[in-house]
mmCIF file with all atom_site columns, C-alpha atoms in Angstrom:
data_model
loop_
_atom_site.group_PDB
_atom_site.id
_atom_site.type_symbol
_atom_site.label_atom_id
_atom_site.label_alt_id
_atom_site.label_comp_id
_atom_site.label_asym_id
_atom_site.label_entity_id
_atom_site.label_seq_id
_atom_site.pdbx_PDB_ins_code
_atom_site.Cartn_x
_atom_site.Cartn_y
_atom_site.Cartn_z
_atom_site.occupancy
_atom_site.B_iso_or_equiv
_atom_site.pdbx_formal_charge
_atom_site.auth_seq_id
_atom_site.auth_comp_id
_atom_site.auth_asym_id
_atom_site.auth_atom_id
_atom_site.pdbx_PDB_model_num
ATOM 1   C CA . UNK A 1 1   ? -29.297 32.944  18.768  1.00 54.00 ? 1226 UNK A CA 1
ATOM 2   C CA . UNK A 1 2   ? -32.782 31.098  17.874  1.00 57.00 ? 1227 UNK A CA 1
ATOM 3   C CA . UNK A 1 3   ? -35.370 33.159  16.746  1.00 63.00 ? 1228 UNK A CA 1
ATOM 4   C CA . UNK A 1 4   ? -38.839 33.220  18.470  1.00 58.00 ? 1229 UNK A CA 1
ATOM 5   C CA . UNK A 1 5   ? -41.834 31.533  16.860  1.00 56.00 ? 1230 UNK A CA 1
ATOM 6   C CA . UNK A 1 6   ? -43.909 34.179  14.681  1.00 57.00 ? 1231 UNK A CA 1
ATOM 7   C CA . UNK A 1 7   ? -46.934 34.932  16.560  1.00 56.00 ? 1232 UNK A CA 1
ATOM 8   C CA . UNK A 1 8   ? -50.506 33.331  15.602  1.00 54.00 ? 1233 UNK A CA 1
ATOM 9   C CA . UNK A 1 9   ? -54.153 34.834  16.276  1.00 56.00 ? 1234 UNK A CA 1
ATOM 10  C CA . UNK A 1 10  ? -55.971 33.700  19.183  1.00 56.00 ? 1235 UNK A CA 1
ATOM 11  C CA . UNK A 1 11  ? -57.820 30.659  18.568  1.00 54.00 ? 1236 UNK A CA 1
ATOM 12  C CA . UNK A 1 12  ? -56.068 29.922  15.024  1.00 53.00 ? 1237 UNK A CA 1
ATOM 13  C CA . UNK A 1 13  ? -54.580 26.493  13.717  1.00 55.00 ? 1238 UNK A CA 1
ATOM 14  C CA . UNK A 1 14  ? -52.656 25.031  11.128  1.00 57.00 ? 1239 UNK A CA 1
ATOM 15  C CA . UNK A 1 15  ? -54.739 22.754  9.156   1.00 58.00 ? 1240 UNK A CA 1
ATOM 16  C CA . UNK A 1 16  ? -52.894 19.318  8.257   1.00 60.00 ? 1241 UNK A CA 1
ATOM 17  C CA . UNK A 1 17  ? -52.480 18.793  4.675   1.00 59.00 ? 1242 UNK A CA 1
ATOM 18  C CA . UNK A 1 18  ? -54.415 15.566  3.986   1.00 65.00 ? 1243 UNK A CA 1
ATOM 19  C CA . UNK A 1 19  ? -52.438 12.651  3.543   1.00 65.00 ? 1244 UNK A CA 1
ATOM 20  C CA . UNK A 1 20  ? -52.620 11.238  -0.854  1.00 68.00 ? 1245 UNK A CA 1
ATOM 21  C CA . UNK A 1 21  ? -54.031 7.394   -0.116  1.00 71.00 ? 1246 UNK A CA 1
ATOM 22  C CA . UNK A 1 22  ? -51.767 5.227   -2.061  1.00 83.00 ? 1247 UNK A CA 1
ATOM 23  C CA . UNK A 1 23  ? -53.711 2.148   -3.975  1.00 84.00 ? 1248 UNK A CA 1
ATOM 24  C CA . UNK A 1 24  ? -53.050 -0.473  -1.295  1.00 82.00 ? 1249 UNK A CA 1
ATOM 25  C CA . UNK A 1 25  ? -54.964 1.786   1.474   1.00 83.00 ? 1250 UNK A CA 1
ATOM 26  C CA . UNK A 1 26  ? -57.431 2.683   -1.025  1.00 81.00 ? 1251 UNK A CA 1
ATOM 27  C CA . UNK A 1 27  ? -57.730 -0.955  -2.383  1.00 81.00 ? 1252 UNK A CA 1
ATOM 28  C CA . UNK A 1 28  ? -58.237 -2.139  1.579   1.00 82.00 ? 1253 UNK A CA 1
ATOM 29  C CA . UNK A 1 29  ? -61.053 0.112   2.122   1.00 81.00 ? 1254 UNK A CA 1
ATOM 30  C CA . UNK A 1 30  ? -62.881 -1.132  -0.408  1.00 78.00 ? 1255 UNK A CA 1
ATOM 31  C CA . UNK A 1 31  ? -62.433 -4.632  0.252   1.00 79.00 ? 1256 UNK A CA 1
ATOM 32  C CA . UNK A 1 32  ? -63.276 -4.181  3.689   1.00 80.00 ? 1257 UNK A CA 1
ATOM 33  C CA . UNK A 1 33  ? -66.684 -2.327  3.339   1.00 79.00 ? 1258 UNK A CA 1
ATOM 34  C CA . UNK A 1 34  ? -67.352 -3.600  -0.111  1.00 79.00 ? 1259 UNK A CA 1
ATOM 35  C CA . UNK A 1 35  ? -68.724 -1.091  -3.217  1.00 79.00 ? 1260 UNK A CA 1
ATOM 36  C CA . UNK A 1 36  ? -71.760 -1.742  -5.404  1.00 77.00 ? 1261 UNK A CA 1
ATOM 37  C CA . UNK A 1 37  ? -71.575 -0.435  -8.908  1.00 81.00 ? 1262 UNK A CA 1
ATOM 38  C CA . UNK A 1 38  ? -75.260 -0.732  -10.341 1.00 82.00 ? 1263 UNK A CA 1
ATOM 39  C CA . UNK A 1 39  ? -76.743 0.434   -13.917 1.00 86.00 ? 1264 UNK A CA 1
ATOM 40  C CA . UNK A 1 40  ? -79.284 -0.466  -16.620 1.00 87.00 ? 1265 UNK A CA 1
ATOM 41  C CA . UNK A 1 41  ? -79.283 0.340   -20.340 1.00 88.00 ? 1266 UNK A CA 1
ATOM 42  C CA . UNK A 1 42  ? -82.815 0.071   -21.745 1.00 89.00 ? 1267 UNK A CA 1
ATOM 43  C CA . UNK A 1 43  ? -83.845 0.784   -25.212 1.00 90.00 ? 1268 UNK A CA 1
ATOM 44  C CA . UNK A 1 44  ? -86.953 1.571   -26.110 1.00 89.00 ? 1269 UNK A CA 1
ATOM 45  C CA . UNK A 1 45  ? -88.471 2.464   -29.716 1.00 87.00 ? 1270 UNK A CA 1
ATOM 46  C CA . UNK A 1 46  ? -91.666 4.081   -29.279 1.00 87.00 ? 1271 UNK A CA 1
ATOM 47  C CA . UNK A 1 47  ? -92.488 3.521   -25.815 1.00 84.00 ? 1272 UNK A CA 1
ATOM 48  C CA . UNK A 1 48  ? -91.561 -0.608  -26.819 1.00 86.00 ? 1273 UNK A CA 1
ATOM 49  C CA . UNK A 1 49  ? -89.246 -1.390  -24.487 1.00 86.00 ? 1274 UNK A CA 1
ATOM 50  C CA . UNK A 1 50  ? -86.777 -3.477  -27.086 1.00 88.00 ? 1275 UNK A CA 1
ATOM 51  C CA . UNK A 1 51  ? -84.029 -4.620  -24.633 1.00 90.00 ? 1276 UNK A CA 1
ATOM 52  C CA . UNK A 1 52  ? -83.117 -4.512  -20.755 1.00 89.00 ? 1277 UNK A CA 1
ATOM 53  C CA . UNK A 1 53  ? -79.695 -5.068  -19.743 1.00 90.00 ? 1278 UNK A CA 1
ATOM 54  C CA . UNK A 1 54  ? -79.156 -4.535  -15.547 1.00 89.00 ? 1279 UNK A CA 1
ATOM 55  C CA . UNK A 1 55  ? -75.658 -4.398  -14.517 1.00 88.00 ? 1280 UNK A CA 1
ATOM 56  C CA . UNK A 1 56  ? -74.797 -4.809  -11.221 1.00 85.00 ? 1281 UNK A CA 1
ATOM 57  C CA . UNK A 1 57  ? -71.270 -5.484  -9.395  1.00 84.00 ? 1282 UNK A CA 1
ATOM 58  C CA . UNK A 1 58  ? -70.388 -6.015  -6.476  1.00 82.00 ? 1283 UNK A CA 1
ATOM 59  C CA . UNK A 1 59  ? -66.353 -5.682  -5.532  1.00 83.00 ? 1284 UNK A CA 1
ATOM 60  C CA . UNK A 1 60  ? -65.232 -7.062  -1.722  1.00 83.00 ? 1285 UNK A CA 1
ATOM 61  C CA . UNK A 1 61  ? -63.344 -9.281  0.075   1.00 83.00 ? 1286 UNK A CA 1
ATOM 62  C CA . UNK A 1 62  ? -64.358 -13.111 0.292   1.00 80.00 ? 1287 UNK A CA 1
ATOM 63  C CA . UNK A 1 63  ? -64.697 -12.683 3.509   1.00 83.00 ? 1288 UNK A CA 1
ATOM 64  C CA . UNK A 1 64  ? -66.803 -9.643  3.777   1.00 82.00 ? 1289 UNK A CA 1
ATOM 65  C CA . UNK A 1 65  ? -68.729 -11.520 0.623   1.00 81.00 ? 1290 UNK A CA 1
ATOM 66  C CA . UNK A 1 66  ? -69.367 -14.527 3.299   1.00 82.00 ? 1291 UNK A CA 1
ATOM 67  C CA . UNK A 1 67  ? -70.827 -11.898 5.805   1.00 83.00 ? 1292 UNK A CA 1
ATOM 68  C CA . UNK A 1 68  ? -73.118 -10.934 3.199   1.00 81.00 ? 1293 UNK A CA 1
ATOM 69  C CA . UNK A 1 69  ? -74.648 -14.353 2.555   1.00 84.00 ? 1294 UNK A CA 1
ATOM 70  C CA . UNK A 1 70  ? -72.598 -14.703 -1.164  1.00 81.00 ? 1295 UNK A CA 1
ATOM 71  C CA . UNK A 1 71  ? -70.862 -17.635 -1.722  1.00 80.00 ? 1296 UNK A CA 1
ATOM 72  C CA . UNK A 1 72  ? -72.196 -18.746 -5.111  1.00 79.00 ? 1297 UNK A CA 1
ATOM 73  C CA . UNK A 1 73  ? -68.125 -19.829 -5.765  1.00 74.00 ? 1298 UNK A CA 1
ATOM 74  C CA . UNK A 1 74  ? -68.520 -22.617 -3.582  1.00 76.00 ? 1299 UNK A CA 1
ATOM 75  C CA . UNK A 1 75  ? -71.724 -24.195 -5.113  1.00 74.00 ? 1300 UNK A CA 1
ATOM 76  C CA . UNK A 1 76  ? -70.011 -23.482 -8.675  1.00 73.00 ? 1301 UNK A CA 1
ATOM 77  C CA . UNK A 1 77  ? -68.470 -26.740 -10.302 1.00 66.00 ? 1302 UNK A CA 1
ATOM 78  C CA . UNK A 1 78  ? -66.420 -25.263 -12.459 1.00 69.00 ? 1303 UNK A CA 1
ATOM 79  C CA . UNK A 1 79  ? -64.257 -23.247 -9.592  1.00 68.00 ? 1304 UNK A CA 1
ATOM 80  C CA . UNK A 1 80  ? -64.670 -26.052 -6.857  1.00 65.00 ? 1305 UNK A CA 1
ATOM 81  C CA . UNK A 1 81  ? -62.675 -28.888 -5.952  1.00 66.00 ? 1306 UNK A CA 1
ATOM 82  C CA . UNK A 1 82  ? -65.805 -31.102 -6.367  1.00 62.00 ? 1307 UNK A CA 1
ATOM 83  C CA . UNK A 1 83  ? -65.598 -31.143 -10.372 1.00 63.00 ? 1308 UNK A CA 1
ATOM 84  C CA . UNK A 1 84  ? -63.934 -34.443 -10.436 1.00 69.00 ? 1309 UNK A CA 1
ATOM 85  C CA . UNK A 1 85  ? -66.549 -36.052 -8.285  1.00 74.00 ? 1310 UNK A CA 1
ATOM 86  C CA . UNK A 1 86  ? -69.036 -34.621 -10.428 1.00 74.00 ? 1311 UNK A CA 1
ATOM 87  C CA . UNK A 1 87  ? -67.339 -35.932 -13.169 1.00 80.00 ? 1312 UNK A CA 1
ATOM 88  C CA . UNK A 1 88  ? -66.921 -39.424 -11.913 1.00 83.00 ? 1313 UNK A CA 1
ATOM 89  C CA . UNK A 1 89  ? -70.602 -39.181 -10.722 1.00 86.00 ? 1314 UNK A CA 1
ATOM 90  C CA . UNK A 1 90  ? -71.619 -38.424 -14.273 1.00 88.00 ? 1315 UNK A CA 1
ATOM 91  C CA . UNK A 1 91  ? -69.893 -41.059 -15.918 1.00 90.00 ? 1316 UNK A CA 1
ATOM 92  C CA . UNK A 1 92  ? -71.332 -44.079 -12.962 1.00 92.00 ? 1317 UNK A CA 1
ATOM 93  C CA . UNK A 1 93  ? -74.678 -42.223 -13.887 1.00 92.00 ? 1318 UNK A CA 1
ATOM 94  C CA . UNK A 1 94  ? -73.884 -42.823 -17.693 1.00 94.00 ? 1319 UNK A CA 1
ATOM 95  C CA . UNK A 1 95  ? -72.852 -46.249 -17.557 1.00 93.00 ? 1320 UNK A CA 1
ATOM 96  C CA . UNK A 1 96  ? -75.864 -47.313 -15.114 1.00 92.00 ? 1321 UNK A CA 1
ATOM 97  C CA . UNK A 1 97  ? -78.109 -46.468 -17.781 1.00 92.00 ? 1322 UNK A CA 1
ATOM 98  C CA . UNK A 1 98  ? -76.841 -47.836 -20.361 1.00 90.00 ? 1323 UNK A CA 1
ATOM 99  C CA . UNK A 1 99  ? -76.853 -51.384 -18.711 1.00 90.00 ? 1324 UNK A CA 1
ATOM 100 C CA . UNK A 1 100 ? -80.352 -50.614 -17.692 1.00 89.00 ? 1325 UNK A CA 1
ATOM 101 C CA . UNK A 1 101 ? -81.081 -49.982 -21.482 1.00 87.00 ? 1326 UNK A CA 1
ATOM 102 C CA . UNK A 1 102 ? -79.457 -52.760 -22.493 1.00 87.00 ? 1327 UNK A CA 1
ATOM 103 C CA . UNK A 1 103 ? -81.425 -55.398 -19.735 1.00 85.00 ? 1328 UNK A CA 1
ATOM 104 C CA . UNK A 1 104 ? -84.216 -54.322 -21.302 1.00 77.00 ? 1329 UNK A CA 1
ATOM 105 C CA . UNK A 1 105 ? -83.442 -54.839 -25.100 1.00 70.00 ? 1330 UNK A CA 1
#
């Protein structure tokens, strides 16, 4: 024989635990909406302000990045596929002048 449900107040409920986040959900989040950390460290010696140092970082996805107009990764040389033309660009550049110098010795 089952036993009946105990009885609850009019109007009551059962609150749902909440759910722990594991990293990936947690990690998604923030990717998706992005975080700003910001700070500054001054240090001053009698009113002098000695040294500034601002901090700021900014964690999200590239994508969300893109949506906010940053992109400096694809300008950058050193992280873009266009090193090597730089490279080869430089050393045309080089060699150009130096037959220019040496036309006019």
């Amino acid at each position: 024989m089952s036993r009946p449900a105990p009885a609850r107040p009019y109007g009551s409920a059962v609150a749902a635990a909440p759910q722990p986040a594991n990293i990936a959900d947690v990690l998604e989040r923030v990717l998706d909406k992005g975080i700003v950390i910001a700070g500054d460290i001054r240090v001053n010696l009698l009113d002098i302000e000695l040294l500034t140092i601002k901090i700021r970082l900014l964690i999200a996805s590239v994508d969300r990045a893109q949506e906010m107009g940053i992109d400096w990764w694809r300008r950058d040389p050193l992280l873009s596929d266009d090193q090597n033309d730089l490279i080869e660009e430089n050393e045309r550049l080089r060699q150009k002048i130096e037959s220019l110098e040496s036309s006019n010795e």
